[in-house]
Amino acid sequence: MNAPNRIHLSSAEGSAEGSERGLAVKRSLILAGGGIRVSYQAGVLRALEEEGLGFDHGDGTSGGIMNLGMLLSGLSPQEMCDRWRELEISGFISLMPLSSYIKTTDRMGMGDADGIVEKVFPSLGIDVAKINAAQGMEGTFNVCNYSSKTCEVISHRDVTLNLMVAGISLPIFMPPVAEGGSLYIDAVWIKDAHLMEAVRRGAEEIWLVWCIGNHSKYKPGFFNQYVHMIEMSANGALFEEFRQIRELNARIEKGDSPYGQQQPIRLHVIKPLYPLPLDTDLYKRRINHATLIEMGYADAKRYLATREAQGIAFTPEATKMNEPTLGITFRETMSGGFSLDETDPKEGHEKGRSEGSRLAIHATINIQDLDRFVEDPGHLGELTGNLDFTPFGENIPASKGVFNLFSPADDPKLKLMIYELGFEHEGQKYYLAGKKKVRDDPGFDLWKDTTTLYSRLHRGDSVDGEVIGAGVLSLGVTDLIKLSTTMRVTNAESVGQRAEALSKFGKFFLRELWDTYVRHVPTDD
């Protein structure tokens, strides 16, 4: 049997709710589109695997086709995450012959599929022969038959390389693909997630992984508005399916079940809190796949921790996200000696160094609303990331994170930079809590204060748990240079707005340092 059931892609276990009633709940996994940002979904799948969820059916549309293809090719979610991290973004760029650009009226697309076929699919481990032979879960791929203007559902047993390429071929950017006498393109304009296909197959529980934006802000510029068209089409088609399922659930409750469901269909949706950065941000290196994976994992863990058995309502609010606001993001790496069984950071650091035990955190800081962040006395931001720890392994994703910059402390002369990450290892929850202590002591200690993180490792999911390890992590000169290259403004609509945001954040940062090391102003904001 092929490897897809490595994340329990069968109905044997069912759900906890169904098992209590002696039923095996039929589940479908819906991987919607979202461009090449769908590396986010790999992080979600890793969290679902850790939850032990089983699926009878998986469906992929647009970018989601790649992740479904990876699963049905036998990759585990962790392997999927590793491959997305290592993927060269340039593989998606494959230019047409020069002659096609000279004759602009005859151009069929800005690029062709050569890079996807020769670089992207092999790098991601997508193997059509393995997909066709896969067992353990039924798979369906959605493509638009342009010739008939319909969405066609292709079984994993019948899908071809041509059809998989067509399924991610957006008009303008890539040409249509010929297959069996018809032309095929990406189905996103008709459908970005095919829930009704899952329903027709008897699904009683649908897990939708959604990456397309759903917000009310209308942005300027051709590309933004091209994306808005996709957002309208994708969400609109999804909401129409929601309406159909609501009507079907009313029939099921009355005993009329045309597709065999024994209970009303439930919905679970995992989505970003804020709209994801666009593909252009990936091409411009403003964000990377590692960060998107970490975001997906954290969002999935957040949903799994709070989900209710009945799921959520089939209404447009299911994909609604927070409004995009002007913000700042940057990526920071800190590492140092770290030892288990030590509770004092300095002692743990020395012992870890002598024993070759190190811990590194790779954190992405998101300040989603810069104005609110500056005005908030605690200066609270969001943190996602992963860590490497010699006894545990590498690329361990954080399930949650806390970041505070220049947060007040009990001592009026002390301010704290707080970094906290919750994570799991071999079924056990851990919580890493670190503090940078910003205080003007004798001598020039600004550099040390702002780059040294005194850290303790707790058993459990908060700082209330038993301390089982400690160490000191630091930010080196090279790491600081890398940090500066990752800093960017999010949701800026002009060069001027971007410069204004950087200036505001810089003034805030320098003001806090000035107050601490020069003016000695009490930290009461």
Short mmCIF file of C-alpha atoms in Angstrom, two decimals:
data_model
loop_
_atom_site.label_atom_id
_atom_site.label_comp_id
_atom_site.label_asym_id
_atom_site.label_seq_id
_atom_site.Cartn_x
_atom_site.Cartn_y
_atom_site.Cartn_z
CA MET A 1 0.00 0.00 0.00
CA ASN A 2 1.25 3.45 -0.86
CA ALA A 3 2.30 5.80 1.92
CA PRO A 4 -0.66 8.28 2.04
CA ASN A 5 -2.17 6.48 5.03
CA ARG A 6 0.88 7.57 7.02
CA ILE A 7 -1.37 10.40 8.18
CA HIS A 8 -4.18 7.89 8.71
CA LEU A 9 -5.79 8.67 5.37
CA SER A 10 -8.49 6.07 5.86
CA SER A 11 -11.77 5.94 7.73
CA ALA A 12 -10.73 3.10 10.03
CA GLU A 13 -10.37 5.27 13.10
CA GLY A 14 -13.21 7.69 12.39
CA SER A 15 -13.65 10.62 14.75
CA ALA A 16 -13.98 10.61 18.49
CA GLU A 17 -17.54 11.91 18.18
CA GLY A 18 -18.50 9.20 15.71
CA SER A 19 -16.83 6.42 17.66
CA GLU A 20 -18.89 7.24 20.73
CA ARG A 21 -22.01 6.48 18.67
CA GLY A 22 -20.52 3.37 17.12
CA LEU A 23 -20.16 5.14 13.77
CA ALA A 24 -17.19 5.72 11.48
CA VAL A 25 -17.51 9.35 10.37
CA LYS A 26 -16.61 9.83 6.72
CA ARG A 27 -14.20 12.72 6.36
CA SER A 28 -13.02 14.72 3.35
CA LEU A 29 -9.94 16.91 3.21
CA ILE A 30 -10.38 19.91 0.90
CA LEU A 31 -7.17 21.62 -0.22
CA ALA A 32 -8.18 24.89 -1.85
CA GLY A 33 -5.99 27.07 -4.04
CA GLY A 34 -3.84 30.05 -3.16
CA GLY A 35 -1.02 30.25 -5.68
CA ILE A 36 2.38 29.08 -4.50
CA ARG A 37 1.51 30.28 -1.01
CA VAL A 38 -0.05 26.83 -0.47
CA SER A 39 3.12 25.72 1.31
CA TYR A 40 0.98 27.04 4.20
CA GLN A 41 -1.12 23.87 3.80
CA ALA A 42 1.87 21.61 4.46
CA GLY A 43 2.13 23.07 7.97
CA VAL A 44 -1.60 22.52 8.45
CA LEU A 45 -1.30 18.88 7.37
CA ARG A 46 1.51 18.27 9.84
CA ALA A 47 -0.76 19.51 12.65
CA LEU A 48 -3.65 17.33 11.41
CA GLU A 49 -1.33 14.33 11.36
CA GLU A 50 -0.31 14.98 14.97
CA GLU A 51 -4.02 15.14 15.83
CA GLY A 52 -4.45 11.65 14.33
CA LEU A 53 -7.27 12.61 11.97
CA GLY A 54 -8.29 10.18 9.24
CA PHE A 55 -9.68 11.00 5.80
CA ASP A 56 -11.56 8.92 3.24
CA HIS A 57 -11.27 11.48 0.48
CA GLY A 58 -9.00 14.36 -0.49
CA ASP A 59 -9.80 17.05 -3.05
CA GLY A 60 -7.44 19.59 -4.61
CA THR A 61 -8.04 22.69 -6.69
CA SER A 62 -5.58 25.19 -8.16
CA GLY A 63 -2.48 25.37 -5.91
CA GLY A 64 -4.01 22.75 -3.61
CA ILE A 65 -3.45 20.25 -6.41
CA MET A 66 0.27 20.26 -5.59
CA ASN A 67 -0.22 19.30 -1.95
CA LEU A 68 -2.77 16.60 -2.76
CA GLY A 69 -0.35 15.31 -5.37
CA MET A 70 2.44 15.16 -2.78
CA LEU A 71 0.24 13.24 -0.34
CA LEU A 72 -0.88 10.74 -2.96
CA SER A 73 2.74 10.36 -4.12
CA GLY A 74 3.47 8.91 -0.69
CA LEU A 75 5.01 11.84 1.19
CA SER A 76 4.33 12.38 4.86
CA PRO A 77 3.40 15.90 6.00
CA GLN A 78 6.84 16.37 7.54
CA GLU A 79 8.47 15.39 4.25
CA MET A 80 6.13 17.81 2.49
CA CYS A 81 7.27 20.61 4.79
CA ASP A 82 10.92 19.75 4.16
CA ARG A 83 10.47 19.77 0.39
CA TRP A 84 8.59 23.08 0.37
CA ARG A 85 11.34 24.66 2.51
CA GLU A 86 14.00 23.54 0.04
CA LEU A 87 12.07 24.44 -3.11
CA GLU A 88 13.74 27.03 -5.33
CA ILE A 89 11.12 29.66 -6.13
CA SER A 90 12.77 30.26 -9.51
CA GLY A 91 11.46 26.88 -10.67
CA PHE A 92 8.03 28.40 -11.18
CA ILE A 93 9.45 30.92 -13.67
CA SER A 94 9.80 29.56 -17.19
CA LEU A 95 9.74 32.08 -20.01
CA MET A 96 8.20 31.49 -23.42
CA PRO A 97 10.36 31.65 -26.59
CA LEU A 98 11.44 35.20 -27.47
CA SER A 99 9.34 35.19 -30.63
CA SER A 100 6.15 34.87 -28.59
CA TYR A 101 6.89 38.15 -26.80
CA ILE A 102 7.57 39.98 -30.05
CA LYS A 103 4.11 39.09 -31.34
CA THR A 104 2.15 40.27 -28.32
CA THR A 105 -1.25 39.60 -29.92
CA ASP A 106 -0.38 35.91 -30.30
CA ARG A 107 1.03 35.43 -26.81
CA MET A 108 -0.76 32.64 -24.90
CA GLY A 109 0.84 33.37 -21.54
CA MET A 110 3.67 35.15 -19.79
CA GLY A 111 5.41 31.84 -19.21
CA ASP A 112 5.18 28.13 -19.94
CA ALA A 113 5.01 24.94 -17.86
CA ASP A 114 8.57 23.71 -18.44
CA GLY A 115 9.80 24.86 -15.03
CA ILE A 116 6.89 23.21 -13.26
CA VAL A 117 7.32 19.89 -15.08
CA GLU A 118 11.11 19.78 -14.97
CA LYS A 119 11.84 21.43 -11.60
CA VAL A 120 8.87 22.09 -9.32
CA PHE A 121 7.02 18.78 -9.47
CA PRO A 122 10.22 16.67 -9.11
CA SER A 123 11.45 18.87 -6.24
CA LEU A 124 8.11 18.49 -4.45
CA GLY A 125 8.13 14.71 -5.01
CA ILE A 126 5.01 14.72 -7.19
CA ASP A 127 4.94 11.46 -9.15
CA VAL A 128 1.89 10.85 -11.37
CA ALA A 129 2.47 7.09 -11.57
CA LYS A 130 2.44 6.86 -7.76
CA ILE A 131 -0.65 9.07 -7.61
CA ASN A 132 -2.50 6.80 -10.04
CA ALA A 133 -1.63 3.73 -7.94
CA ALA A 134 -2.30 5.27 -4.53
CA GLN A 135 -4.55 3.48 -2.05
CA GLY A 136 -5.91 4.39 1.37
CA MET A 137 -7.70 7.56 0.29
CA GLU A 138 -9.70 8.56 -2.75
CA GLY A 139 -8.33 11.67 -4.44
CA THR A 140 -10.00 14.10 -6.83
CA PHE A 141 -8.46 16.95 -8.82
CA ASN A 142 -10.47 19.85 -10.24
CA VAL A 143 -9.65 21.45 -13.59
CA CYS A 144 -11.54 23.85 -15.82
CA ASN A 145 -12.44 22.51 -19.25
CA TYR A 146 -12.21 25.80 -21.09
CA SER A 147 -13.73 24.29 -24.22
CA SER A 148 -16.99 23.44 -22.39
CA LYS A 149 -16.66 26.11 -19.64
CA THR A 150 -17.15 23.47 -16.95
CA CYS A 151 -15.29 22.22 -13.90
CA GLU A 152 -14.21 18.61 -14.38
CA VAL A 153 -13.42 16.31 -11.47
CA ILE A 154 -10.58 13.89 -12.23
CA SER A 155 -10.00 10.81 -10.07
CA HIS A 156 -6.46 10.26 -8.82
CA ARG A 157 -6.47 6.99 -10.80
CA ASP A 158 -7.03 8.87 -14.06
CA VAL A 159 -5.19 12.15 -13.58
CA THR A 160 -2.35 12.87 -16.01
CA LEU A 161 0.67 15.12 -15.83
CA ASN A 162 -0.97 17.42 -18.40
CA LEU A 163 -4.13 17.79 -16.30
CA MET A 164 -2.18 18.48 -13.11
CA VAL A 165 -0.27 21.23 -14.90
CA ALA A 166 -3.51 22.60 -16.35
CA GLY A 167 -4.99 22.69 -12.85
CA ILE A 168 -2.45 25.34 -11.80
CA SER A 169 -2.34 27.27 -15.11
CA LEU A 170 -3.86 30.70 -14.52
CA PRO A 171 -4.84 32.74 -17.60
CA ILE A 172 -2.37 35.50 -18.57
CA PHE A 173 0.43 33.84 -16.59
CA MET A 174 0.38 30.40 -18.27
CA PRO A 175 -1.14 29.04 -21.48
CA PRO A 176 -3.98 26.49 -21.56
CA VAL A 177 -3.11 22.80 -21.78
CA ALA A 178 -4.48 20.54 -24.51
CA GLU A 179 -5.77 17.13 -23.46
CA GLY A 180 -8.21 14.79 -25.24
CA GLY A 181 -9.32 17.39 -27.74
CA SER A 182 -10.11 20.08 -25.13
CA LEU A 183 -8.24 22.98 -23.56
CA TYR A 184 -7.82 22.99 -19.77
CA ILE A 185 -6.87 25.73 -17.30
CA ASP A 186 -6.97 26.44 -13.56
CA ALA A 187 -10.50 25.98 -12.17
CA VAL A 188 -10.23 28.84 -9.66
CA TRP A 189 -12.53 31.12 -11.69
CA ILE A 190 -15.32 28.53 -11.39
CA LYS A 191 -14.40 26.79 -8.16
CA ASP A 192 -11.51 26.95 -5.72
CA ALA A 193 -12.76 24.22 -3.37
CA HIS A 194 -15.15 21.48 -4.37
CA LEU A 195 -17.13 20.66 -1.23
CA MET A 196 -20.07 19.22 -3.14
CA GLU A 197 -17.81 16.54 -4.62
CA ALA A 198 -17.05 15.48 -1.04
CA VAL A 199 -20.75 15.58 -0.20
CA ARG A 200 -21.66 13.39 -3.18
CA ARG A 201 -19.12 10.87 -1.91
CA GLY A 202 -20.94 10.69 1.44
CA ALA A 203 -18.71 12.97 3.54
CA GLU A 204 -20.18 13.80 6.93
CA GLU A 205 -17.25 15.94 8.07
CA ILE A 206 -15.42 18.34 5.79
CA TRP A 207 -12.03 19.86 6.65
CA LEU A 208 -11.33 22.85 4.43
CA VAL A 209 -7.85 24.42 4.29
CA TRP A 210 -8.39 27.92 2.88
CA CYS A 211 -5.67 30.30 1.67
CA ILE A 212 -7.55 32.82 -0.51
CA GLY A 213 -8.17 36.23 1.07
CA ASN A 214 -11.58 37.25 2.38
CA HIS A 215 -11.51 40.86 3.57
CA SER A 216 -13.18 44.14 2.61
CA LYS A 217 -10.14 46.22 1.64
CA TYR A 218 -9.89 47.05 -2.08
CA LYS A 219 -6.27 47.65 -3.06
CA PRO A 220 -4.86 49.68 -5.95
CA GLY A 221 -2.81 48.27 -8.80
CA PHE A 222 -3.33 45.72 -11.59
CA PHE A 223 -1.98 42.70 -9.76
CA ASN A 224 -3.89 43.41 -6.54
CA GLN A 225 -7.10 43.74 -8.51
CA TYR A 226 -6.38 40.54 -10.45
CA VAL A 227 -6.11 38.86 -7.05
CA HIS A 228 -9.37 40.53 -5.94
CA MET A 229 -11.11 38.96 -8.94
CA ILE A 230 -9.88 35.55 -7.84
CA GLU A 231 -10.98 36.27 -4.26
CA MET A 232 -14.48 37.18 -5.45
CA SER A 233 -14.80 34.13 -7.70
CA ALA A 234 -13.35 31.69 -5.17
CA ASN A 235 -15.33 32.90 -2.17
CA GLY A 236 -18.51 33.38 -4.20
CA ALA A 237 -18.45 29.82 -5.53
CA LEU A 238 -17.68 28.49 -2.05
CA PHE A 239 -20.60 30.38 -0.49
CA GLU A 240 -22.96 28.95 -3.11
CA GLU A 241 -21.85 25.45 -2.09
CA PHE A 242 -22.41 26.44 1.54
CA ARG A 243 -26.01 27.30 0.63
CA GLN A 244 -26.48 23.93 -1.07
CA ILE A 245 -25.12 22.07 1.95
CA ARG A 246 -27.34 24.01 4.36
CA GLU A 247 -30.34 22.95 2.30
CA LEU A 248 -29.07 19.37 2.19
CA ASN A 249 -28.55 19.31 5.97
CA ALA A 250 -32.17 20.34 6.44
CA ARG A 251 -33.20 17.36 4.32
CA ILE A 252 -30.89 14.98 6.22
CA GLU A 253 -32.42 16.05 9.53
CA LYS A 254 -35.83 15.06 8.12
CA GLY A 255 -34.54 11.63 7.11
CA ASP A 256 -34.08 12.45 3.41
CA SER A 257 -30.41 11.73 2.67
CA PRO A 258 -29.71 11.52 -1.10
CA TYR A 259 -25.98 10.81 -0.65
CA GLY A 260 -26.18 8.45 2.32
CA GLN A 261 -25.13 10.71 5.21
CA GLN A 262 -26.44 9.44 8.54
CA GLN A 263 -26.12 12.84 10.19
CA PRO A 264 -25.88 16.50 9.10
CA ILE A 265 -22.62 17.44 7.45
CA ARG A 266 -20.15 19.31 9.65
CA LEU A 267 -17.57 21.87 8.56
CA HIS A 268 -14.12 22.69 9.94
CA VAL A 269 -12.09 25.49 8.35
CA ILE A 270 -8.41 26.23 8.92
CA LYS A 271 -7.37 29.63 7.55
CA PRO A 272 -4.94 32.48 8.28
CA LEU A 273 -5.96 35.13 10.80
CA TYR A 274 -4.87 37.76 8.29
CA PRO A 275 -4.66 37.47 4.48
CA LEU A 276 -1.48 35.70 3.40
CA PRO A 277 1.24 37.63 1.54
CA LEU A 278 0.89 37.32 -2.23
CA ASP A 279 3.04 35.22 -4.56
CA THR A 280 4.95 38.36 -5.52
CA ASP A 281 6.21 38.58 -1.95
CA LEU A 282 7.69 35.11 -2.33
CA TYR A 283 9.37 36.03 -5.61
CA LYS A 284 10.80 39.20 -4.05
CA ARG A 285 12.07 37.23 -1.00
CA ARG A 286 9.92 39.26 1.37
CA ILE A 287 8.66 35.99 2.84
CA ASN A 288 9.71 32.37 2.42
CA HIS A 289 8.03 28.98 2.42
CA ALA A 290 9.40 28.17 5.88
CA THR A 291 7.45 31.08 7.35
CA LEU A 292 4.25 30.09 5.53
CA ILE A 293 4.60 26.50 6.80
CA GLU A 294 5.03 27.77 10.36
CA MET A 295 1.97 29.99 10.01
CA GLY A 296 -0.12 27.07 8.74
CA TYR A 297 0.99 24.84 11.57
CA ALA A 298 0.26 27.47 14.23
CA ASP A 299 -3.15 28.34 12.75
CA ALA A 300 -4.10 24.66 12.63
CA LYS A 301 -2.99 24.08 16.21
CA ARG A 302 -4.99 27.12 17.31
CA TYR A 303 -8.12 25.82 15.61
CA LEU A 304 -7.68 22.25 16.86
CA ALA A 305 -7.30 23.48 20.45
CA THR A 306 -10.58 25.39 20.37
CA ARG A 307 -12.76 23.52 17.87
CA GLU A 308 -16.21 22.32 18.78
CA ALA A 309 -17.57 18.92 17.80
CA GLN A 310 -20.35 20.41 15.66
CA GLY A 311 -17.86 22.45 13.64
CA ILE A 312 -18.71 25.90 12.30
CA ALA A 313 -21.63 27.28 10.31
CA PHE A 314 -21.80 27.07 6.51
CA THR A 315 -21.81 30.87 6.14
CA PRO A 316 -19.48 33.45 4.51
CA GLU A 317 -17.95 34.17 7.92
CA ALA A 318 -16.22 30.77 7.66
CA THR A 319 -13.41 32.25 5.53
CA LYS A 320 -13.51 35.82 6.88
CA MET A 321 -10.11 37.21 7.91
CA ASN A 322 -8.97 40.25 9.85
CA GLU A 323 -8.57 43.39 7.78
CA PRO A 324 -5.03 43.91 6.41
CA THR A 325 -3.39 46.89 8.11
CA LEU A 326 -0.01 48.56 7.83
CA GLY A 327 2.51 46.46 9.71
CA ILE A 328 6.11 45.27 10.07
CA THR A 329 7.56 41.79 9.89
CA PHE A 330 11.07 40.40 10.30
CA ARG A 331 12.77 37.06 10.87
CA GLU A 332 15.23 36.53 13.71
CA THR A 333 17.54 33.62 14.58
CA MET A 334 19.10 33.20 18.03
CA SER A 335 21.13 30.26 19.29
CA GLY A 336 23.33 29.15 22.17
CA GLY A 337 24.25 26.47 24.64
CA PHE A 338 21.22 24.87 26.29
CA SER A 339 21.01 21.97 28.71
CA LEU A 340 18.19 19.82 30.04
CA ASP A 341 18.01 19.36 33.84
CA GLU A 342 19.32 22.88 34.42
CA THR A 343 17.10 25.72 35.65
CA ASP A 344 19.55 28.64 35.60
CA PRO A 345 20.09 30.03 32.06
CA LYS A 346 23.78 30.87 32.55
CA GLU A 347 24.59 27.44 34.00
CA GLY A 348 22.55 25.73 31.31
CA HIS A 349 24.40 27.72 28.65
CA GLU A 350 27.84 26.72 29.95
CA LYS A 351 26.86 23.08 30.40
CA GLY A 352 25.26 22.97 26.97
CA ARG A 353 28.38 24.41 25.35
CA SER A 354 30.64 21.90 27.09
CA GLU A 355 28.38 18.96 26.13
CA GLY A 356 27.66 20.13 22.59
CA SER A 357 23.98 20.71 23.26
CA ARG A 358 22.59 23.78 21.48
CA LEU A 359 19.19 25.31 20.95
CA ALA A 360 18.30 27.70 18.13
CA ILE A 361 15.03 29.46 17.47
CA HIS A 362 14.08 30.74 14.03
CA ALA A 363 11.30 33.23 14.73
CA THR A 364 9.17 35.32 12.42
CA ILE A 365 7.80 38.41 14.15
CA ASN A 366 4.57 39.85 12.75
CA ILE A 367 3.39 43.27 13.87
CA GLN A 368 0.07 43.24 12.05
CA ASP A 369 -1.07 46.73 13.11
CA LEU A 370 1.87 49.08 13.58
CA ASP A 371 -0.15 51.95 15.07
CA ARG A 372 -1.76 49.71 17.67
CA PHE A 373 1.59 48.07 18.45
CA VAL A 374 3.30 51.39 19.18
CA GLU A 375 0.40 52.64 21.33
CA ASP A 376 0.04 49.37 23.28
CA PRO A 377 2.06 49.61 26.56
CA GLY A 378 3.02 45.94 26.23
CA HIS A 379 3.96 46.30 22.54
CA LEU A 380 2.56 42.88 21.70
CA GLY A 381 3.25 41.21 18.36
CA GLU A 382 2.75 37.73 16.91
CA LEU A 383 5.47 35.10 16.73
CA THR A 384 5.66 31.97 14.60
CA GLY A 385 8.70 29.85 13.96
CA ASN A 386 10.56 26.64 14.61
CA LEU A 387 13.48 25.48 16.71
CA ASP A 388 16.45 23.16 16.56
CA PHE A 389 17.48 21.45 19.80
CA THR A 390 20.24 18.87 19.88
CA PRO A 391 18.34 16.29 22.04
CA PHE A 392 15.05 16.72 20.11
CA GLY A 393 15.98 17.34 16.46
CA GLU A 394 15.57 20.09 13.86
CA ASN A 395 12.73 22.14 12.36
CA ILE A 396 10.36 21.54 15.28
CA PRO A 397 7.41 23.87 14.55
CA ALA A 398 6.00 26.21 17.18
CA SER A 399 2.32 25.67 17.91
CA LYS A 400 2.00 29.15 19.41
CA GLY A 401 4.18 32.14 20.16
CA VAL A 402 4.36 35.38 22.14
CA PHE A 403 6.46 38.46 21.39
CA ASN A 404 6.71 41.67 23.42
CA LEU A 405 9.11 44.47 22.61
CA PHE A 406 10.18 46.80 25.45
CA SER A 407 7.47 45.51 27.76
CA PRO A 408 7.35 47.16 31.21
CA ALA A 409 8.67 45.22 34.22
CA ASP A 410 8.30 45.62 37.99
CA ASP A 411 11.60 47.51 38.04
CA PRO A 412 10.95 50.93 36.41
CA LYS A 413 14.49 50.93 35.00
CA LEU A 414 14.00 47.56 33.32
CA LYS A 415 12.25 46.74 30.05
CA LEU A 416 11.80 43.25 28.64
CA MET A 417 11.90 41.75 25.18
CA ILE A 418 9.87 38.56 25.51
CA TYR A 419 10.04 35.58 23.16
CA GLU A 420 7.92 32.51 23.96
CA LEU A 421 7.25 29.41 21.84
CA GLY A 422 5.07 26.41 22.57
CA PHE A 423 5.90 23.17 20.74
CA GLU A 424 5.51 19.40 20.89
CA HIS A 425 8.03 16.57 20.80
CA GLU A 426 7.08 12.89 20.84
CA GLY A 427 3.62 13.70 22.13
CA GLN A 428 4.85 15.89 25.01
CA LYS A 429 4.11 19.63 25.12
CA TYR A 430 6.90 22.07 25.95
CA TYR A 431 7.08 25.83 26.38
CA LEU A 432 10.23 27.86 25.78
CA ALA A 433 10.19 31.22 27.56
CA GLY A 434 12.96 33.75 26.96
CA LYS A 435 13.62 37.33 28.04
CA LYS A 436 16.05 39.99 26.93
CA LYS A 437 16.67 42.33 29.85
CA VAL A 438 17.07 45.90 28.64
CA ARG A 439 18.58 47.93 31.46
CA ASP A 440 21.36 50.50 31.75
CA ASP A 441 24.07 48.84 33.87
CA PRO A 442 27.62 50.18 34.27
CA GLY A 443 29.59 50.11 31.03
CA PHE A 444 28.34 49.90 27.45
CA ASP A 445 25.82 47.03 27.61
CA LEU A 446 23.23 48.03 24.98
CA TRP A 447 24.45 45.42 22.46
CA LYS A 448 24.48 42.62 25.00
CA ASP A 449 21.08 43.55 26.43
CA THR A 450 19.31 43.62 23.07
CA THR A 451 20.89 40.45 21.68
CA THR A 452 20.95 38.08 24.69
CA LEU A 453 17.92 35.93 25.47
CA TYR A 454 17.86 34.23 28.90
CA SER A 455 15.67 31.19 28.38
CA ARG A 456 13.99 28.39 30.30
CA LEU A 457 12.21 25.31 28.97
CA HIS A 458 8.98 24.32 30.73
CA ARG A 459 7.11 21.06 30.56
CA GLY A 460 3.53 21.75 29.45
CA ASP A 461 2.00 24.59 27.47
CA SER A 462 2.81 27.66 29.59
CA VAL A 463 5.36 29.23 31.93
CA ASP A 464 3.47 27.61 34.82
CA GLY A 465 4.95 24.23 33.96
CA GLU A 466 8.00 22.64 35.59
CA VAL A 467 11.33 24.05 34.40
CA ILE A 468 13.31 21.19 32.83
CA GLY A 469 16.05 23.05 30.98
CA ALA A 470 17.76 26.40 30.54
CA GLY A 471 20.28 28.28 28.45
CA VAL A 472 21.25 31.58 26.88
CA LEU A 473 20.55 32.34 23.22
CA SER A 474 22.19 35.21 21.41
CA LEU A 475 21.98 37.13 18.17
CA GLY A 476 25.35 37.38 16.45
CA VAL A 477 26.51 40.09 14.08
CA THR A 478 25.83 37.87 11.06
CA ASP A 479 22.36 37.06 12.37
CA LEU A 480 21.67 40.77 12.91
CA ILE A 481 22.61 41.51 9.31
CA LYS A 482 20.28 38.73 8.14
CA LEU A 483 17.51 40.13 10.34
CA SER A 484 17.83 43.54 8.70
CA THR A 485 17.45 42.00 5.24
CA THR A 486 14.19 40.28 6.26
CA MET A 487 12.49 43.38 7.67
CA ARG A 488 9.64 44.57 5.48
CA VAL A 489 6.47 46.60 5.63
CA THR A 490 3.23 44.71 5.10
CA ASN A 491 0.15 46.06 3.30
CA ALA A 492 1.79 49.30 2.18
CA GLU A 493 0.07 50.79 -0.87
CA SER A 494 2.90 53.10 -1.94
CA VAL A 495 6.63 53.64 -1.55
CA GLY A 496 5.87 56.65 0.64
CA GLN A 497 3.66 54.64 2.96
CA ARG A 498 6.35 51.99 3.24
CA ALA A 499 8.97 54.58 4.14
CA GLU A 500 6.63 56.16 6.66
CA ALA A 501 6.04 52.82 8.40
CA LEU A 502 9.77 52.04 8.62
CA SER A 503 10.41 55.51 9.99
CA LYS A 504 7.69 55.12 12.63
CA PHE A 505 9.01 51.75 13.78
CA GLY A 506 12.60 53.03 13.80
CA LYS A 507 11.70 56.09 15.86
CA PHE A 508 9.80 53.92 18.34
CA PHE A 509 12.76 51.54 18.71
CA LEU A 510 15.34 54.30 19.10
CA ARG A 511 13.13 56.23 21.52
CA GLU A 512 12.87 53.21 23.80
CA LEU A 513 16.65 52.73 23.75
CA TRP A 514 17.20 56.44 24.39
CA ASP A 515 14.81 56.41 27.34
CA THR A 516 16.63 53.42 28.86
CA TYR A 517 20.28 54.17 28.22
CA VAL A 518 20.38 57.96 28.05
CA ARG A 519 17.43 59.61 29.78
CA HIS A 520 16.71 56.77 32.25
CA VAL A 521 13.00 57.46 31.97
CA PRO A 522 10.78 55.06 33.96
CA THR A 523 9.02 52.53 31.73
CA ASP A 524 5.42 53.63 32.12
CA ASP A 525 4.75 54.62 28.45
#
